[in-house]
Coordinates of C-alpha atoms and ligand atoms in Angstrom, one line a residue:
X1 CA 95.7 111.0 -111.2
X2 CA 98.4 113.5 -111.0
X3 CA 101.7 113.8 -109.4
X4 CA 102.0 114.8 -105.6
X5 CA 103.6 118.4 -105.0
X6 CA 107.5 118.3 -105.1
X7 CA 110.3 120.2 -105.8
X8 CA 112.0 121.0 -109.3
X9 CA 115.7 122.1 -109.8
X10 CA 117.4 122.3 -113.3
X11 CA 121.0 121.4 -113.0
X12 CA 123.6 123.4 -114.9
X13 CA 126.3 120.8 -114.7
X14 CA 127.1 117.3 -113.5
X15 CA 128.5 118.9 -110.3
X16 CA 125.5 121.1 -109.8
X17 CA 123.2 118.1 -110.1
X18 CA 125.2 116.2 -107.6
X19 CA 125.1 119.1 -105.2
X20 CA 121.5 119.1 -105.5
X21 CA 121.1 115.4 -104.9
X22 CA 123.4 115.7 -101.8
X23 CA 121.4 118.4 -100.4
X24 CA 118.0 116.8 -100.9
X25 CA 118.0 114.3 -97.9
X26 CA 117.5 111.4 -99.9
X27 CA 114.5 113.1 -101.9
X28 CA 116.2 113.9 -105.0
X29 CA 115.3 112.0 -108.2
X30 CA 117.2 112.6 -111.4
X31 CA 114.9 113.6 -114.3
X32 CA 116.1 112.8 -117.7
X33 CA 113.5 112.3 -120.3
X34 CA 110.8 111.9 -117.9
X35 CA 109.0 109.1 -119.9
X36 CA 109.3 106.6 -117.2
X37 CA 109.7 108.8 -114.0
X38 CA 106.9 111.2 -114.8
X39 CA 104.5 108.3 -115.3
X40 CA 105.4 106.8 -112.0
X41 CA 104.9 110.0 -110.3
X42 CA 101.5 110.3 -111.9
X43 CA 100.6 106.9 -110.6
X44 CA 101.9 108.1 -107.1
X45 CA 104.5 105.4 -107.2
X46 CA 107.1 108.2 -106.6
X47 CA 105.9 110.8 -104.2
X48 CA 107.3 114.1 -102.9
X49 CA 110.4 114.0 -104.7
X50 CA 112.7 116.8 -105.5
X51 CA 113.2 116.5 -109.3
X52 CA 116.9 117.1 -110.4
X53 CA 116.4 118.0 -114.0
X54 CA 119.8 116.9 -115.9
X55 CA 118.2 117.3 -119.3
X56 CA 120.0 120.5 -120.3
X57 CA 123.5 119.4 -119.3
X58 CA 125.2 119.1 -122.8
X59 CA 128.1 117.3 -121.6
X60 CA 126.1 114.2 -120.8
X61 CA 124.9 114.0 -124.6
X62 CA 126.7 112.6 -127.6
X63 CA 128.5 109.7 -129.2
X64 CA 132.2 109.2 -129.7
X65 CA 134.8 106.6 -130.7
X66 CA 137.7 106.5 -128.4
X67 CA 140.1 104.2 -129.9
X68 CA 138.5 100.5 -129.8
X69 CA 135.8 102.0 -127.4
X70 CA 132.4 103.4 -128.2
X71 CA 131.0 106.0 -125.8
X72 CA 127.4 107.1 -125.5
X73 CA 126.4 109.9 -123.2
X74 CA 123.5 109.1 -120.9
X75 CA 121.4 111.8 -122.2
X76 CA 121.6 110.8 -125.8
X77 CA 118.1 110.1 -126.8
X78 CA 116.6 106.8 -128.1
X79 CA 115.9 108.5 -131.4
X80 CA 119.6 109.9 -131.7
X81 CA 120.9 106.2 -130.8
X82 CA 118.7 105.0 -133.6
X83 CA 119.8 107.4 -136.1
X84 CA 123.7 107.8 -135.3
X85 CA 125.9 106.4 -138.0
X86 CA 128.8 105.6 -135.4
X87 CA 126.4 103.3 -133.5
X88 CA 125.1 101.7 -136.5
X89 CA 128.8 100.9 -137.4
X90 CA 130.4 99.9 -134.0
X91 CA 127.3 98.7 -132.0
X92 CA 124.5 97.8 -134.5
X93 CA 122.6 95.9 -131.8
X94 CA 121.7 99.3 -130.2
X95 CA 120.3 100.6 -133.5
X96 CA 118.1 97.3 -133.7
X97 CA 116.8 97.8 -130.3
X98 CA 115.5 101.3 -130.9
X99 CA 112.8 100.2 -133.4
X100 CA 111.3 97.8 -130.8
X101 CA 111.3 101.0 -127.9
X102 CA 107.9 102.2 -127.5
X103 CA 106.6 105.0 -130.0
X104 CA 108.2 107.8 -131.7
X105 CA 107.2 110.3 -129.1
X106 CA 108.8 108.6 -126.3
X107 CA 111.8 107.7 -128.5
X108 CA 112.3 111.5 -128.8
X109 CA 112.3 112.1 -125.3
X110 CA 113.6 109.1 -123.7
X111 CA 117.3 108.8 -123.0
X112 CA 119.6 105.8 -123.0
X113 CA 120.9 106.5 -119.4
X114 CA 117.2 106.7 -118.3
X115 CA 116.3 103.5 -119.6
X116 CA 119.3 101.9 -118.3
X117 CA 119.1 103.5 -114.7
X118 CA 115.4 102.6 -114.8
X119 CA 116.0 98.8 -115.2
X120 CA 112.8 97.8 -116.6
X121 CA 113.3 93.8 -116.9
X122 CA 111.5 94.0 -120.2
X123 CA 113.5 97.0 -121.7
X124 CA 116.0 96.6 -124.6
X125 CA 118.8 98.5 -123.7
X126 CA 119.7 96.8 -120.4
X127 CA 119.9 93.6 -122.2
X128 CA 121.9 95.0 -125.1
X129 CA 124.3 96.5 -122.5
X130 CA 124.8 93.1 -121.0
X131 CA 125.2 91.3 -124.4
X132 CA 127.7 93.9 -125.5
X133 CA 129.7 93.6 -122.2
X134 CA 129.3 97.5 -121.7
X135 CA 130.4 99.5 -118.7
X136 CA 128.3 102.1 -117.0
X137 CA 130.0 105.2 -116.0
X138 CA 128.7 106.9 -112.7
X139 CA 129.7 110.2 -111.1
X140 CA 129.0 110.8 -107.3
X141 CA 130.2 112.8 -104.3
X142 CA 133.3 110.8 -104.0
X143 CA 134.1 110.6 -107.8
X144 CA 133.5 108.4 -110.9
X145 CA 133.4 104.5 -111.2
X146 CA 132.7 102.4 -114.1
X147 CA 130.2 99.5 -113.3
X148 CA 130.3 96.4 -115.5
X149 CA 126.9 95.6 -117.0
X150 CA 126.7 92.2 -115.2
X151 CA 126.9 93.9 -111.9
X152 CA 124.8 97.0 -112.7
X153 CA 121.4 95.4 -113.2
X154 CA 120.5 93.9 -109.5
X155 CA 116.6 93.5 -109.7
X156 CA 113.4 94.8 -110.9
X157 CA 113.8 98.7 -111.5
X158 CA 117.1 98.3 -109.1
X159 CA 120.7 98.9 -110.1
X160 CA 123.8 99.1 -108.3
X161 CA 123.8 103.0 -108.7
X162 CA 123.7 104.9 -105.4
X163 CA 120.9 107.7 -104.8
X164 CA 123.6 110.3 -104.7
X165 CA 125.0 109.0 -108.4
X166 CA 124.5 110.0 -111.7
X167 CA 124.8 107.8 -114.7
X168 CA 127.0 109.9 -117.1
X169 CA 127.9 107.4 -120.1
X170 CA 128.1 103.9 -121.2
X171 CA 131.1 102.4 -123.1
X172 CA 131.5 99.3 -124.9
X173 CA 134.1 97.7 -127.2
X174 CA 133.4 98.5 -131.0
X175 CA 132.2 95.6 -133.0
X176 CA 135.2 93.7 -134.5
X177 CA 135.8 92.9 -138.2
X178 CA 132.8 90.2 -139.0
X179 CA 131.1 90.5 -135.7
X180 CA 127.3 89.7 -136.1
X181 CA 124.8 91.4 -133.6
X182 CA 121.2 90.5 -133.6
X183 CA 118.0 91.5 -131.6
X184 CA 114.9 89.3 -131.7
X185 CA 111.8 89.9 -129.8
X186 CA 108.2 89.1 -129.6
X187 CA 105.6 91.7 -128.2
X188 CA 101.9 91.8 -128.6
X189 CA 101.9 94.8 -130.5
X190 CA 104.5 97.0 -132.3
X191 CA 105.9 99.5 -129.6
X192 CA 104.8 97.3 -126.5
X193 CA 107.4 96.0 -124.1
X194 CA 108.6 92.6 -125.1
X195 CA 107.0 89.3 -123.8
X196 CA 110.5 88.1 -124.5
X197 CA 113.6 89.4 -126.0
X198 CA 116.9 87.8 -127.1
X199 CA 120.3 89.6 -128.2
X200 CA 122.9 87.3 -129.9
X201 CA 126.5 88.4 -130.6
X202 CA 129.0 86.4 -132.5
X203 CA 132.7 87.4 -131.9
X204 CA 135.8 85.7 -132.9
X205 CA 136.1 84.1 -129.3
X206 CA 132.5 83.0 -129.1
X207 CA 128.9 83.9 -128.8
X208 CA 127.1 86.1 -126.1
X209 CA 123.4 85.7 -125.4
X210 CA 121.3 88.1 -123.3
X211 CA 117.8 87.5 -122.8
X212 CA 115.1 89.9 -121.3
X213 CA 111.7 89.9 -120.1
X214 CA 112.3 86.4 -118.4
X215 CA 113.0 87.4 -115.0
X216 CA 113.6 90.4 -112.7
X217 CA 116.8 91.5 -114.7
X218 CA 118.2 90.6 -118.0
X219 CA 120.4 87.4 -117.9
X220 CA 123.6 86.5 -119.8
X221 CA 122.6 82.7 -120.8
X222 CA 126.3 81.2 -120.3
X223 CA 125.4 77.5 -120.8
X224 CA 123.5 78.4 -124.0
X225 CA 126.4 80.6 -125.3
X226 CA 128.9 77.4 -124.5
X227 CA 126.4 75.1 -126.4
X228 CA 126.3 77.5 -129.6
X229 CA 130.1 77.7 -129.4
X230 CA 130.1 74.0 -130.1
X231 CA 127.8 74.4 -132.9
X232 CA 124.8 72.5 -131.2
X233 CA 121.7 74.8 -131.7
X234 CA 119.5 72.2 -130.2
X235 CA 121.6 71.9 -127.1
X236 CA 121.7 75.7 -126.9
X237 CA 117.8 76.0 -126.9
X238 CA 117.9 73.2 -124.2
X239 CA 120.3 75.0 -122.1
X240 CA 118.7 78.4 -122.5
X241 CA 115.4 76.8 -121.2
X242 CA 117.0 75.5 -118.1
X243 CA 118.8 79.0 -117.6
X244 CA 115.9 80.9 -117.3
X245 CA 112.7 81.1 -114.8
X246 CA 110.3 83.4 -116.4
X247 CA 107.3 84.8 -114.6
X248 CA 103.6 84.4 -115.5
X249 CA 101.5 87.4 -115.8
X250 CA 98.4 88.7 -117.5
X251 CA 100.5 88.9 -120.8
X252 CA 102.0 85.3 -120.9
X253 CA 102.6 82.3 -118.8
X254 CA 105.8 81.0 -117.8
X255 CA 105.9 78.2 -120.1
X256 CA 105.0 80.3 -123.2
X257 CA 107.8 82.5 -122.4
X258 CA 110.4 79.6 -122.0
X259 CA 109.2 78.5 -125.3
X260 CA 109.3 81.7 -127.1
X261 CA 113.0 82.1 -125.5
X262 CA 113.9 79.0 -127.5
X263 CA 112.2 80.4 -130.7
X264 CA 113.9 83.5 -130.5
X265 CA 117.2 81.9 -130.3
X266 CA 116.7 79.6 -133.2
X267 CA 115.5 82.6 -135.2
X268 CA 118.5 84.5 -134.3
X269 CA 120.8 81.6 -135.3
X270 CA 119.3 81.6 -138.6
X271 CA 119.7 85.2 -139.2
X272 CA 123.3 84.9 -137.9
X273 CA 123.9 82.2 -140.6
X274 CA 122.0 84.3 -143.3
X275 CA 119.2 81.7 -143.5
X276 CA 115.5 82.4 -143.0
X277 CA 113.8 81.1 -139.9
Ligands
LIG301 C1 104.1 104.0 -123.1 C2 105.6 103.6 -123.0 C3 106.1 102.6 -123.5 C4 107.4 102.4 -123.3 N1 107.8 101.3 -123.9 C5 109.3 101.1 -123.9 C6 109.8 99.8 -124.6 O1 108.9 99.2 -125.3 N2 111.0 99.5 -124.2 C7 111.7 100.2 -123.4 O2 113.2 99.9 -123.3 N3 111.4 101.4 -122.7 C8 109.9 101.6 -123.0 N4 109.5 102.7 -122.3 C9 110.5 103.5 -121.5 C10 111.3 104.5 -122.1 O3 112.2 103.9 -122.9 C11 111.9 105.5 -121.3 O4 112.4 106.6 -122.0 C12 113.1 105.0 -120.4 O5 112.8 103.9 -119.6 C13 113.4 106.0 -119.4 O6 114.3 107.0 -119.9 P1 114.1 108.7 -119.5 O7 115.1 109.4 -120.1 O8 112.7 108.9 -119.9 O9 114.1 108.6 -118.0 P2 113.4 109.3 -116.8 O10 111.9 108.8 -116.8 O11 113.5 110.6 -116.8 O12 114.1 108.5 -115.6 C14 113.7 107.1 -115.3 C15 114.5 106.6 -113.9 O13 115.8 106.6 -114.2 C16 116.5 107.8 -113.3 N5 117.6 108.3 -114.2 C17 117.4 108.9 -115.5 N6 118.4 109.3 -116.0 C18 119.6 108.8 -115.1 C19 120.8 109.2 -114.9 N7 121.5 109.8 -116.0 N8 121.6 108.9 -113.8 C20 120.9 108.4 -112.8 N9 119.4 108.0 -113.0 C21 118.7 108.5 -113.8 C22 115.5 108.4 -112.9 O14 115.7 109.1 -111.7 C23 114.2 107.5 -113.0 O15 114.4 106.6 -111.8 C24 108.3 102.9 -122.5 C25 107.7 104.2 -121.9 C26 106.3 104.4 -122.2 C27 105.9 105.7 -121.4

């Protein structure tokens, strides 16, 4: 099946893109890397849109350290995220995530902003954003705003972005001295979406755990975090099991996903301590 006929416009700047969206009477759809949107259009899950192509807006791409904050432009492609030295130093969780995302061709086109705005519950970057305590920066007709990751992801493929807003960048605190960031996931084949995935961060103030592919959006497992802060791994696994309500589908049962989440937490803790799982 091929996509239905729709309009197309290439935006020259963020302002131009916002004007195109505002004039589209609700039919405007931002096109970034096209790796999820075009597939959805081909399946007629998205019909009759005006595609507002932002892919040539250079101001939306790139990585910068601003004091103790790392900023990544929304159009920065997965492959660039994976190869960037500043990201590897200051947010190694994102570097680790890239090797789990799809295949080289998709990583060369897909963008971090597209992955965040798409909000697939099995995707790596949304969970990383949650674990890192990232902020999403959006621009719309009435100006700019920052949205904390725990308020950004609302439901399956649903974020708190408005239809007339564009995600412009994502910021996060740079890793402190001695901070540990680990991503673990299980997928049926390399490059497939995760059956379950888990991000573990250890900071001086405590642990952060974000889990994905266990519900409609990534979740911060706050009870498991508290148990790990007390050094009780068994209690953390138990708490995690009670904090998630994974779906059953053709890939895995709910019980298996719940079991996997505990296995991944134990693996991540072993890696954090420098032990083999
Ligand atoms: C076969 C296959 C396997 C994949 N496997 C994985 C995987 O394992 N893990 C994973 O995380 N992803 C996976 N993906 C998805 C991939 O990471 C996509 O690149 C990503 O989800 C979307 O990024 P994009 O730049 O291509 O966005 P697009 O496809 O262009 O857009 C996706 C959605 O986000 C919106 N959007 C995009 N950019 C912005 C913006 N700046 N502001 C506002 N809205 C915006 C669009 O309007 C659209 O609704 C896979 C894709 C394919 C085709």
